[in-house]
Coordinates of C-alpha atoms in Angstrom, one line a residue:
M293 CA -17.6 8.1 14.3
T294 CA -16.7 4.4 13.6
T295 CA -19.7 2.8 12.2
A296 CA -21.4 -0.5 13.1
H297 CA -20.9 -1.4 9.5
S298 CA -17.1 -1.0 9.5
A299 CA -16.8 -2.9 12.6
A300 CA -18.8 -5.7 11.3
T301 CA -17.0 -6.4 8.1
P302 CA -13.4 -7.2 7.4
A303 CA -11.7 -6.3 4.3
A304 CA -12.9 -8.2 1.7
A305 CA -10.5 -10.6 0.0
G306 CA -11.0 -9.0 -3.5
A307 CA -9.5 -5.9 -1.9
L308 CA -6.3 -7.4 -0.8
L309 CA -3.0 -5.9 -2.2
P310 CA -1.8 -7.5 -5.3
V311 CA 0.5 -10.4 -5.4
A312 CA 3.7 -10.6 -7.6
D313 CA 3.7 -13.3 -10.5
S314 CA 6.4 -15.8 -11.0
G315 CA 8.4 -13.7 -13.4
D316 CA 8.2 -10.6 -11.0
V317 CA 9.5 -12.9 -8.3
R318 CA 12.4 -14.3 -10.4
R319 CA 13.5 -10.6 -11.5
A320 CA 13.4 -9.5 -8.0
A321 CA 15.5 -12.3 -6.9
T322 CA 18.0 -11.7 -9.7
R323 CA 18.1 -7.9 -8.4
L324 CA 18.7 -8.8 -4.8
V325 CA 21.5 -11.2 -5.9
R326 CA 23.0 -8.7 -8.1
A327 CA 23.0 -6.2 -5.4
D328 CA 25.8 -8.4 -3.5
R329 CA 27.2 -10.4 -6.3
R330 CA 30.6 -10.6 -5.0
A331 CA 29.3 -12.5 -1.8
F332 CA 27.1 -14.8 -4.1
T333 CA 29.9 -15.7 -6.3
A334 CA 32.0 -16.4 -3.2
L335 CA 29.1 -18.5 -1.8
I336 CA 28.8 -20.6 -5.1
A337 CA 32.8 -20.9 -5.1
L338 CA 33.0 -22.2 -1.8
N339 CA 30.1 -24.5 -2.2
A340 CA 31.6 -26.0 -5.3
L341 CA 35.0 -26.6 -3.6
A342 CA 33.0 -28.3 -0.6
G343 CA 31.2 -30.6 -2.9
A344 CA 34.6 -31.5 -4.9
A345 CA 36.2 -32.3 -1.6
G346 CA 33.0 -34.6 -0.7
L347 CA 33.6 -36.5 -3.8
A348 CA 36.8 -37.9 -2.7
G349 CA 35.5 -40.3 -0.1
P350 CA 33.6 -42.7 -2.1
W351 CA 36.2 -42.7 -5.0
L352 CA 38.8 -43.4 -2.4
V353 CA 36.8 -46.3 -0.8
G354 CA 36.4 -47.8 -4.3
R355 CA 40.2 -47.3 -4.6
I356 CA 40.6 -49.2 -1.3
V357 CA 38.4 -52.1 -2.4
D358 CA 40.3 -52.5 -5.6
E359 CA 43.7 -52.4 -3.7
V360 CA 42.6 -54.9 -1.4
R361 CA 41.4 -57.4 -4.2
S362 CA 44.7 -56.7 -5.7
G363 CA 46.6 -57.8 -2.7
A364 CA 47.9 -54.5 -1.3
G365 CA 49.1 -54.5 2.2
V366 CA 47.8 -52.4 5.1
D367 CA 50.1 -49.5 4.5
A368 CA 48.5 -48.6 1.2
V369 CA 45.0 -49.0 2.9
D370 CA 46.0 -46.8 5.6
R371 CA 47.5 -44.0 3.2
L372 CA 44.2 -44.1 1.3
A373 CA 42.2 -44.1 4.6
L374 CA 44.3 -40.9 5.9
V375 CA 43.6 -39.1 2.4
V376 CA 39.8 -39.8 3.0
L377 CA 40.2 -38.0 6.4
V378 CA 41.8 -35.3 5.0
F379 CA 39.2 -34.6 2.5
A380 CA 36.3 -34.9 4.9
V381 CA 38.0 -32.3 7.2
A382 CA 38.5 -29.9 4.2
Q383 CA 35.0 -30.7 3.2
F384 CA 33.7 -29.8 6.5
L385 CA 35.9 -26.5 7.0
L386 CA 34.8 -25.2 3.5
A387 CA 31.1 -25.9 4.1
R388 CA 31.1 -24.3 7.6
Y389 CA 32.8 -21.4 6.2
A390 CA 30.2 -21.4 3.1
R391 CA 27.4 -21.4 5.6
R392 CA 28.8 -18.5 7.5
L393 CA 29.2 -16.4 4.4
G394 CA 25.7 -17.4 3.4
Y395 CA 24.0 -16.5 6.5
R396 CA 25.7 -12.9 6.1
F397 CA 24.4 -12.8 2.7
G398 CA 21.1 -13.8 3.8
E399 CA 21.1 -10.9 6.4
R400 CA 22.1 -8.5 4.0
T401 CA 19.7 -9.5 1.6
L402 CA 16.8 -9.5 4.2
A403 CA 17.9 -6.0 5.2
R404 CA 17.2 -4.7 1.8
V405 CA 13.9 -6.5 1.4
R406 CA 12.8 -4.8 4.7
E407 CA 13.9 -1.5 3.8
E408 CA 12.2 -1.7 0.3
F409 CA 9.1 -2.9 1.6
V410 CA 9.0 -0.1 4.2
D411 CA 9.5 2.4 1.3
R412 CA 6.8 0.9 -0.7
A413 CA 4.5 0.7 2.2
L414 CA 4.9 4.4 2.9
A415 CA 4.4 5.2 -0.9
L416 CA 1.1 3.7 -1.0
P417 CA -1.7 6.0 -1.1
A418 CA -4.0 6.0 2.1
S419 CA -6.9 4.9 0.0
V420 CA -5.4 1.7 -1.1
V421 CA -4.5 0.8 2.5
E422 CA -7.9 1.6 3.6
R423 CA -9.4 -0.6 0.9
A424 CA -7.0 -3.5 1.5
G425 CA -7.2 -3.4 5.3
T426 CA -4.4 -2.9 7.6
G427 CA -4.5 -6.8 8.4
D428 CA -2.9 -7.7 4.8
L429 CA -0.2 -5.1 5.0
T430 CA 0.6 -6.3 8.4
A431 CA 0.9 -9.7 7.8
R432 CA 3.1 -9.0 4.7
G433 CA 5.2 -7.0 6.9
T434 CA 5.5 -9.5 9.7
S435 CA 4.8 -13.1 8.8
D436 CA 5.7 -13.0 5.2
V437 CA 8.8 -11.1 5.9
T438 CA 9.8 -13.3 8.9
M439 CA 9.4 -16.4 6.6
L440 CA 11.6 -14.7 4.0
G441 CA 14.2 -14.1 6.5
T442 CA 14.2 -17.5 7.6
T443 CA 14.7 -18.9 4.1
L444 CA 17.5 -16.2 3.2
R445 CA 19.5 -17.0 6.4
D446 CA 18.9 -20.4 6.9
V447 CA 17.4 -22.3 4.2
G448 CA 18.9 -20.6 1.3
P449 CA 22.5 -21.2 1.9
E450 CA 21.8 -24.6 3.2
V451 CA 19.9 -25.6 -0.1
L452 CA 22.5 -24.1 -2.2
I453 CA 25.4 -26.1 -0.4
Q454 CA 23.2 -29.5 -1.0
L455 CA 22.5 -28.6 -4.7
V456 CA 26.0 -28.0 -5.4
Q457 CA 27.0 -31.5 -3.8
A458 CA 24.2 -33.3 -5.6
L459 CA 25.1 -32.0 -8.9
F460 CA 28.9 -32.8 -8.3
I461 CA 27.7 -36.5 -7.0
L462 CA 26.0 -37.1 -10.3
G463 CA 28.8 -35.9 -12.2
A464 CA 31.2 -38.4 -10.3
V465 CA 28.9 -41.2 -11.1
F466 CA 29.0 -40.5 -14.7
T467 CA 32.7 -40.1 -14.6
V468 CA 32.9 -43.7 -13.1
S469 CA 30.7 -45.4 -15.5
P470 CA 28.3 -43.3 -17.8
L471 CA 26.2 -46.5 -17.9
L472 CA 25.6 -46.6 -14.1
G473 CA 25.0 -43.0 -14.3
C474 CA 22.3 -43.3 -16.6
C475 CA 20.8 -46.2 -14.3
G476 CA 21.0 -43.7 -11.3
L477 CA 19.1 -40.9 -13.2
L478 CA 16.4 -43.3 -14.2
G479 CA 16.2 -44.3 -10.6
L480 CA 15.5 -40.7 -9.9
V481 CA 12.5 -40.4 -12.3
G482 CA 10.1 -41.3 -9.5
I483 CA 11.3 -38.3 -7.2
W484 CA 11.1 -36.0 -10.3
C485 CA 7.5 -36.9 -10.7
A486 CA 6.6 -36.5 -7.4
L487 CA 8.4 -33.1 -7.2
R488 CA 6.6 -31.9 -10.5
W489 CA 3.1 -33.0 -8.9
Y490 CA 3.8 -31.0 -5.8
L491 CA 5.3 -28.0 -7.4
R492 CA 2.2 -27.7 -9.7
R493 CA 0.0 -27.3 -6.8
A494 CA 2.0 -25.7 -3.8
R495 CA 2.6 -22.3 -5.2
T496 CA -1.3 -21.8 -5.4
A497 CA -2.0 -23.5 -2.1
Y498 CA 0.6 -21.4 -0.3
L499 CA -0.6 -18.3 -1.7
A500 CA -4.2 -19.1 -0.7
E501 CA -2.9 -20.0 2.9
G502 CA -1.0 -16.5 3.0
A503 CA -4.2 -14.8 1.8
A504 CA -6.3 -16.6 4.4
N505 CA -3.9 -15.5 7.1
S506 CA -4.3 -11.9 6.1
V507 CA -7.9 -12.1 6.4
V508 CA -7.6 -13.7 10.0
A509 CA -5.1 -10.8 10.9
D510 CA -7.5 -8.3 9.6
A511 CA -10.4 -9.7 11.3
V512 CA -8.6 -9.7 14.5
S513 CA -7.1 -6.1 14.1
T514 CA -10.5 -4.8 13.2
T515 CA -12.2 -6.3 16.2
A516 CA -9.7 -4.8 18.5
S517 CA -9.7 -1.5 17.1
A518 CA -13.6 -1.4 17.1
A519 CA -13.9 -2.7 20.6
R520 CA -16.0 0.1 21.7
T521 CA -18.3 0.3 18.8
I522 CA -18.8 -3.6 18.9
E523 CA -19.8 -3.4 22.6
A524 CA -22.0 -0.1 22.0
F525 CA -23.9 -1.9 19.1
G526 CA -23.9 -5.3 20.4
L527 CA -22.0 -6.9 17.6
G528 CA -20.0 -9.4 19.5
E529 CA -21.7 -12.4 18.0
V530 CA -21.5 -10.8 14.3
R531 CA -17.5 -10.4 14.8
T532 CA -17.4 -14.0 16.7
A533 CA -19.0 -15.3 13.4
A534 CA -16.7 -13.3 10.9
S535 CA -13.6 -14.3 12.9
R536 CA -14.7 -18.2 13.0
Q537 CA -15.5 -17.8 9.3
A538 CA -11.9 -16.6 8.7
L539 CA -10.2 -19.1 11.0
D540 CA -12.4 -21.9 9.1
A541 CA -10.9 -20.5 5.6
S542 CA -7.4 -20.6 7.0
Q543 CA -7.8 -23.9 8.5
R544 CA -9.0 -25.3 5.2
A545 CA -6.0 -23.7 3.2
R546 CA -3.6 -25.3 6.0
L547 CA -5.1 -28.7 5.7
H548 CA -4.8 -28.5 1.9
T549 CA -1.0 -27.6 2.3
L550 CA -0.7 -30.5 4.7
Y551 CA -2.3 -32.9 2.1
L552 CA 0.1 -31.9 -0.4
R553 CA 3.1 -32.7 1.9
T554 CA 1.6 -36.1 3.2
V555 CA 1.6 -37.2 -0.7
F556 CA 5.0 -35.8 -1.6
F557 CA 7.4 -36.8 1.2
P558 CA 6.5 -40.5 1.5
S559 CA 6.8 -40.9 -2.4
V560 CA 10.3 -39.3 -2.3
E561 CA 11.4 -41.7 0.6
V562 CA 10.4 -44.8 -1.5
S563 CA 12.2 -43.2 -4.5
Y564 CA 15.5 -43.1 -2.6
A565 CA 16.2 -46.8 -2.7
V566 CA 15.7 -47.3 -6.6
P567 CA 18.8 -45.7 -8.1
V568 CA 21.1 -47.7 -5.5
V569 CA 19.4 -51.1 -6.2
G570 CA 19.3 -50.3 -9.9
V571 CA 23.1 -49.6 -10.0
L572 CA 23.8 -52.6 -7.7
L573 CA 21.9 -54.9 -10.2
V574 CA 23.4 -53.6 -13.4
G575 CA 26.8 -53.3 -12.0
G576 CA 26.8 -56.9 -10.7
L577 CA 25.8 -58.0 -14.1
L578 CA 28.6 -56.1 -15.7
H579 CA 31.0 -57.4 -13.2
A580 CA 30.1 -60.9 -13.9
H581 CA 30.9 -60.3 -17.6
G582 CA 34.1 -58.9 -16.5
A583 CA 33.3 -55.3 -17.9
M584 CA 33.5 -53.4 -14.5
S585 CA 35.5 -53.8 -11.2
V586 CA 33.9 -54.5 -8.0
G587 CA 35.5 -51.0 -6.7
A588 CA 33.6 -49.0 -9.6
V589 CA 30.5 -50.6 -8.7
V590 CA 31.0 -50.0 -4.9
T591 CA 32.1 -46.3 -5.8
A592 CA 29.0 -45.5 -7.8
A593 CA 26.7 -47.3 -5.4
L594 CA 28.3 -45.1 -2.4
Y595 CA 28.0 -41.9 -4.6
L596 CA 24.2 -42.7 -5.3
R597 CA 23.6 -43.6 -1.5
Q598 CA 25.5 -40.4 -0.7
L599 CA 23.1 -38.4 -3.1
A600 CA 20.2 -39.4 -0.9
E601 CA 21.6 -36.8 1.9
P602 CA 21.6 -33.6 -0.4
L603 CA 18.4 -34.6 -2.3
D604 CA 16.9 -35.3 1.0
A605 CA 18.0 -31.9 2.5
V606 CA 16.6 -30.0 -0.5
L607 CA 13.5 -32.0 -0.5
M608 CA 12.8 -31.7 3.1
W609 CA 13.3 -27.7 2.5
I610 CA 11.2 -27.6 -0.6
E611 CA 8.0 -27.0 1.6
Q612 CA 9.8 -24.0 3.3
L613 CA 11.0 -22.8 -0.1
Q614 CA 7.4 -22.9 -1.6
S615 CA 5.9 -21.1 1.4
S616 CA 8.6 -18.5 1.3
S617 CA 8.2 -18.1 -2.5
A618 CA 4.4 -17.5 -1.8
S619 CA 5.7 -14.9 1.0
F620 CA 8.2 -13.2 -1.3
A621 CA 5.3 -12.9 -4.2
R622 CA 3.2 -11.3 -1.5
V623 CA 6.0 -9.0 -0.2
E624 CA 7.2 -8.3 -3.8
G625 CA 3.3 -7.7 -4.7
L626 CA 3.6 -4.3 -3.0
G627 CA 5.6 -3.1 -5.6
R628 CA 2.8 -3.7 -8.0
A629 CA 0.1 -1.7 -5.8
P630 CA -0.8 1.9 -7.1
R631 CA 1.8 4.4 -5.9
S632 CA 1.3 7.8 -4.9
Q633 CA 1.6 10.0 -8.0
R634 CA 2.8 12.9 -6.0
P635 CA 6.1 14.1 -6.8
A636 CA 9.1 14.1 -4.5
T637 CA 9.5 17.6 -4.4
G638 CA 7.0 20.5 -5.6
S639 CA 7.2 21.7 -9.0
A640 CA 6.1 25.3 -7.9
A641 CA 5.9 27.1 -4.5
P642 CA 2.4 28.4 -3.4
A643 CA 1.9 32.2 -4.0
D644 CA -0.1 32.3 -0.8
D645 CA -2.1 30.3 1.6
R646 CA -5.5 30.7 -0.1
I647 CA -7.4 27.2 -0.8
D648 CA -9.7 27.1 -3.8
V649 CA -12.0 24.2 -4.6
A650 CA -13.4 24.4 -8.3
G651 CA -15.8 22.0 -9.8
V652 CA -14.9 19.0 -7.8
R653 CA -16.3 15.7 -8.2
Y654 CA -15.3 12.4 -6.5
S655 CA -16.4 8.8 -6.4
Y656 CA -15.0 6.0 -4.4
E657 CA -14.0 2.8 -6.3
G658 CA -17.2 0.8 -7.2
G659 CA -19.4 3.3 -5.6
G660 CA -21.6 6.3 -6.6
E661 CA -20.5 9.9 -6.7
V662 CA -19.8 11.4 -3.5
L663 CA -18.9 15.0 -4.4
R664 CA -20.8 16.7 -6.9
G665 CA -19.4 19.7 -8.3
V666 CA -18.4 21.5 -5.1
D667 CA -17.1 25.0 -5.3
L668 CA -15.4 26.4 -2.2
T669 CA -12.7 29.3 -1.3
V670 CA -11.1 29.3 2.1
R671 CA -9.4 32.6 2.7
P672 CA -6.1 32.8 4.7
G673 CA -6.6 33.0 8.4
E674 CA -10.1 31.9 8.2
W675 CA -11.8 29.5 10.7
L676 CA -14.4 27.5 8.6
A677 CA -16.7 24.7 9.7
V678 CA -18.1 22.1 7.5
V679 CA -21.5 20.6 8.7
G680 CA -24.0 18.5 7.0
P681 CA -25.8 15.0 7.6
S682 CA -24.0 11.6 7.8
G683 CA -23.0 10.9 4.4
A684 CA -23.0 14.4 2.8
G685 CA -19.5 14.1 1.6
K686 CA -17.7 16.2 4.6
T687 CA -14.9 13.8 5.2
T688 CA -14.3 13.1 1.6
L689 CA -14.0 17.0 1.0
S690 CA -11.5 17.0 3.9
R691 CA -9.6 14.4 2.4
L692 CA -9.1 16.1 -1.0
L693 CA -8.3 19.4 0.7
A694 CA -5.5 17.4 2.5
G695 CA -4.2 16.0 -0.7
I696 CA -4.8 12.4 0.5
D697 CA -7.1 11.8 -2.5
A698 CA -7.3 13.4 -5.9
P699 CA -10.7 14.7 -7.6
D700 CA -12.1 12.8 -10.4
S701 CA -12.6 16.1 -12.0
G702 CA -12.1 19.7 -10.9
T703 CA -9.2 21.1 -9.2
V704 CA -8.1 21.6 -5.4
T705 CA -5.4 24.3 -5.3
V706 CA -3.3 26.1 -2.6
G707 CA -1.9 29.6 -3.7
R708 CA -3.0 28.7 -7.2
V709 CA -0.9 25.5 -7.2
P710 CA -2.5 22.1 -7.3
V711 CA -2.5 20.3 -4.3
A712 CA -1.4 16.9 -6.2
D713 CA 1.5 18.9 -7.4
L714 CA 2.9 19.7 -3.9
G715 CA 5.7 17.4 -2.9
P716 CA 5.1 15.5 0.5
E717 CA 7.1 17.8 2.8
Q718 CA 5.8 20.9 1.0
L719 CA 2.4 19.5 1.4
R720 CA 2.5 18.9 5.0
R721 CA 4.0 22.5 5.7
Q722 CA 0.8 23.7 3.9
V723 CA -2.0 21.4 5.2
V724 CA -2.3 19.0 8.0
L725 CA -5.5 16.6 8.3
V726 CA -6.1 15.5 12.0
T727 CA -8.6 12.9 12.4
Q728 CA -10.0 10.8 15.5
E729 CA -7.4 8.0 14.7
H730 CA -4.4 8.9 16.5
H731 CA -1.4 6.5 17.1
V732 CA 0.8 6.8 20.2
F733 CA 4.3 5.5 19.3
H734 CA 6.0 3.3 21.8
G735 CA 8.7 5.5 23.4
T736 CA 8.7 8.6 25.5
V737 CA 6.5 11.6 25.5
R738 CA 9.2 13.6 24.0
D739 CA 10.1 11.0 21.2
N740 CA 6.2 11.4 20.4
L741 CA 6.5 15.0 20.0
L742 CA 10.0 15.3 18.5
M743 CA 8.8 13.6 15.3
A744 CA 6.8 16.7 14.4
A745 CA 9.5 19.2 15.2
P746 CA 13.0 17.4 15.8
D747 CA 14.6 20.8 16.7
A748 CA 12.0 21.7 19.2
D749 CA 13.3 22.4 22.7
D750 CA 11.6 21.4 26.0
A751 CA 9.8 24.9 26.5
R752 CA 8.4 24.4 23.1
L753 CA 7.1 20.9 23.8
L754 CA 5.6 21.8 27.1
A755 CA 4.0 24.9 25.4
A756 CA 2.4 22.6 22.9
L757 CA 1.3 20.3 25.6
A758 CA -0.5 23.2 27.4
A759 CA -2.0 24.4 24.4
V760 CA -4.0 21.4 24.0
G761 CA -4.7 20.9 27.8
A762 CA -2.6 17.7 28.1
D763 CA -1.9 18.5 31.7
W764 CA -1.6 15.0 32.5
V765 CA 1.9 14.9 31.1
A766 CA 3.1 16.8 34.0
E767 CA 1.7 14.1 36.5
L768 CA 3.5 11.4 34.9
P769 CA 7.0 10.1 36.4
G770 CA 9.5 11.7 34.4
G771 CA 7.3 14.1 32.7
L772 CA 8.4 14.4 29.1
D773 CA 11.0 11.6 29.3
A774 CA 8.0 9.2 30.7
V775 CA 7.5 5.9 28.6
L776 CA 4.4 5.3 26.5
G777 CA 2.8 2.1 25.4
A778 CA 3.9 -1.4 26.7
G779 CA 5.9 -1.3 30.0
G780 CA 5.0 2.3 30.5
H781 CA 2.0 4.5 30.7
R782 CA -0.9 3.4 28.1
A783 CA -2.4 6.6 26.9
H784 CA -6.3 6.3 26.5
G785 CA -8.2 7.8 23.6
S786 CA -8.4 11.4 24.7
Q787 CA -4.9 11.4 25.8
A788 CA -3.6 10.0 22.4
Q789 CA -5.9 12.9 20.7
Q790 CA -4.3 15.5 22.7
L791 CA -0.8 14.2 21.7
A792 CA -1.7 14.2 18.0
L793 CA -3.0 17.7 18.4
A794 CA 0.4 18.7 20.3
R795 CA 2.2 17.4 17.3
V796 CA 0.1 19.6 15.1
V797 CA 0.9 22.7 17.1
L798 CA 4.6 21.6 16.6
A799 CA 4.3 21.2 13.0
D800 CA 2.9 24.7 12.6
P801 CA 1.1 24.3 9.2
H802 CA -0.8 27.3 7.7
T803 CA -3.9 25.2 7.3
L804 CA -5.2 22.7 9.8
I805 CA -8.2 20.3 9.1
L806 CA -9.7 18.9 12.0
D807 CA -12.0 15.8 11.1
E808 CA -13.5 14.7 14.3
A809 CA -10.2 15.3 15.9
T810 CA -11.6 15.9 19.4
A811 CA -14.4 13.5 19.2
L812 CA -12.8 11.3 21.9
L813 CA -12.9 14.1 24.1
D814 CA -15.9 14.8 26.4
P815 CA -17.8 17.8 25.3
R816 CA -16.5 20.4 27.7
T817 CA -12.9 19.3 27.2
A818 CA -13.3 19.2 23.4
R819 CA -14.6 22.7 23.3
H820 CA -11.8 23.8 25.6
T821 CA -9.1 22.2 23.4
E822 CA -10.7 23.8 20.2
R823 CA -10.6 27.2 21.8
A824 CA -7.3 26.9 23.0
L825 CA -6.0 25.6 19.5
A826 CA -7.9 28.7 18.1
S827 CA -5.8 30.8 20.2
V828 CA -2.6 29.1 19.3
L829 CA -3.4 28.8 15.5
K830 CA -4.5 32.6 15.2
G831 CA -3.9 34.0 12.0
R832 CA -3.8 30.4 10.3
T833 CA -6.6 28.6 8.5
V834 CA -8.5 26.1 10.2
I835 CA -11.2 23.9 8.6
A836 CA -13.2 22.0 10.9
I837 CA -15.6 19.0 9.9
A838 CA -18.0 19.8 12.7
H839 CA -20.0 17.0 14.1
R840 CA -20.7 19.0 17.1
L841 CA -22.3 22.2 16.0
H842 CA -20.9 24.2 18.9
T843 CA -17.8 24.2 16.5
A844 CA -19.9 25.7 13.8
H845 CA -21.3 28.3 16.2
D846 CA -17.6 29.4 17.2
A847 CA -16.4 29.5 13.5
G848 CA -16.0 32.7 11.1
R849 CA -18.2 30.7 8.5
V850 CA -20.2 27.6 8.0
A851 CA -20.3 25.6 4.8
V852 CA -23.2 23.1 4.7
M853 CA -22.8 20.1 2.6
E854 CA -25.8 18.0 1.3
D855 CA -25.9 15.1 -0.8
G856 CA -22.3 15.9 -2.1
R857 CA -23.2 19.6 -2.7
L858 CA -22.2 22.6 -1.1
T859 CA -25.7 24.1 -0.5
E860 CA -25.4 27.0 2.1
L861 CA -22.3 29.1 3.0
G862 CA -21.9 32.1 5.5
P863 CA -21.5 33.1 9.1
H864 CA -23.3 31.1 11.9
D865 CA -26.2 33.9 12.6
E866 CA -27.0 34.5 9.0
L867 CA -27.5 30.8 8.5
V868 CA -29.7 30.2 11.4
A869 CA -31.7 33.4 10.2
A870 CA -32.1 32.0 6.8
G871 CA -34.1 29.3 8.0
R872 CA -32.8 26.5 5.8
A873 CA -30.9 23.1 6.2
Y874 CA -28.4 24.6 8.8
A875 CA -31.0 26.1 10.9
A876 CA -32.8 22.8 11.2
L877 CA -29.7 21.1 12.1
W878 CA -28.8 24.0 14.8
H879 CA -32.2 23.7 16.3
S880 CA -32.3 20.0 16.3
W881 CA -28.8 19.7 18.0
H882 CA -29.2 22.8 20.3
G883 CA -32.7 22.0 21.7
G884 CA -33.1 24.0 25.0
R885 CA -29.5 24.9 25.6
P886 CA -28.0 28.3 25.8
A887 CA -26.8 29.9 22.7
S888 CA -23.4 30.3 23.9

């Protein structure tokens, strides 16, 4: 059962998934560029050609000024003006094709980022995701990847084009006059200082903003998923306060990044005019002393005025680049998270279906020992119920049996092969854990079932639904082809559980672990479903974490957990007759109800 505590507190910020450092981000960016190096090289070449074509205009304008001053006629001016037009059209066409190539490069690179993110997310151990909270992982896979996609598709190509043009323009100024070029560079010092001030603070600020957004997402998702528990325990005000606290932190982070922008951009705008003014003043003095022509001064001034456009574009996008850099660090940080150590393929096949637990101890990070030397053997085909008070270690034991977590010491084996040595597909053919947390995927009923058995025909799908008592599917318009989720039938809690159990029937594992798998069903339906499953899974091993003791009554053996230890093991009747902890639980739960 979802507890009041878990509903009341979001994932702690300290438990968030790791963030990549600057070195990791640079290496990841280099890896992505190398994956499509031909397109990237062509992109650089086209931008260089477009930048070179853009340099012709100011130089030709300077030539026109000198020609007019030397007494040239209209024909000479017209010829130069026509050349200016030709180079302007060439620059337009080259820049347009470069942008098109950049967008395609960005989309392909984004696809690689998304695929890598999904692969890494699926490789995360369940315990890591649970500690971090789904909000952090969701925020990275949605808003952070979207931000990165916008940068790769739109901002990246644009910034690259403008940077190349800016470098070419500066080179052209130095070609016209090294002295005027130095004046232009000195005039850009103000922009450089403002940029350094901004960059030193922006990465940390945007990372803090992303982390705050993750806490907000986690608070919202936790509140939505635990709505019934919140209502039952009267935790509405607690959840509202927690959400308000997360939103306040997010607002403070956003206001800080806004402050950085309000200082940076005005400083840059003022600095644009400085190099142009400096060149005009120095150039005027040089011309007065006969050291430079008017055309050269005009050309250099026009170049520096033209420089404002690419610089303005780059600096306007600098905020987006910093934000996307922080997003990329969060997305790439998934690669630094602990990965499942399970091999892709098993090293050995289990000799049989017997499960052995020997001397198992386990403790959660930052907590005390949950399991304290558990020894248990589950025979093939046995129906075993595990009971005990809350916090006794039942669910933890089920997670170790299913291979989700590994014991700190001791062993858990299937057919004398450690569960940790089984590959994912091999493990799922051996052991499947079913909890009360189920997911209905958007799609048809058929789609939701076929993921467990892609080759199953309709007769097998219907048989699986009948085995778990999901008669409601036949009443849906379209039956197996009825759409579930948004725009279709919204399956409530018990129906979602039945679909999950039907998938288990189709998956056909030799061992099934049920941890509150029927908790959302009413008691009568739950017992009917469990008995139906018993008939379907006859001859297979079933381990039921029993929170309703009728499950223990129907089991072949009952294992009693207390304070992380296995204290009793045997058939129901023998344990009741023994008069120990199980008998007390049974009489406390059973009361005056009939025994069958």
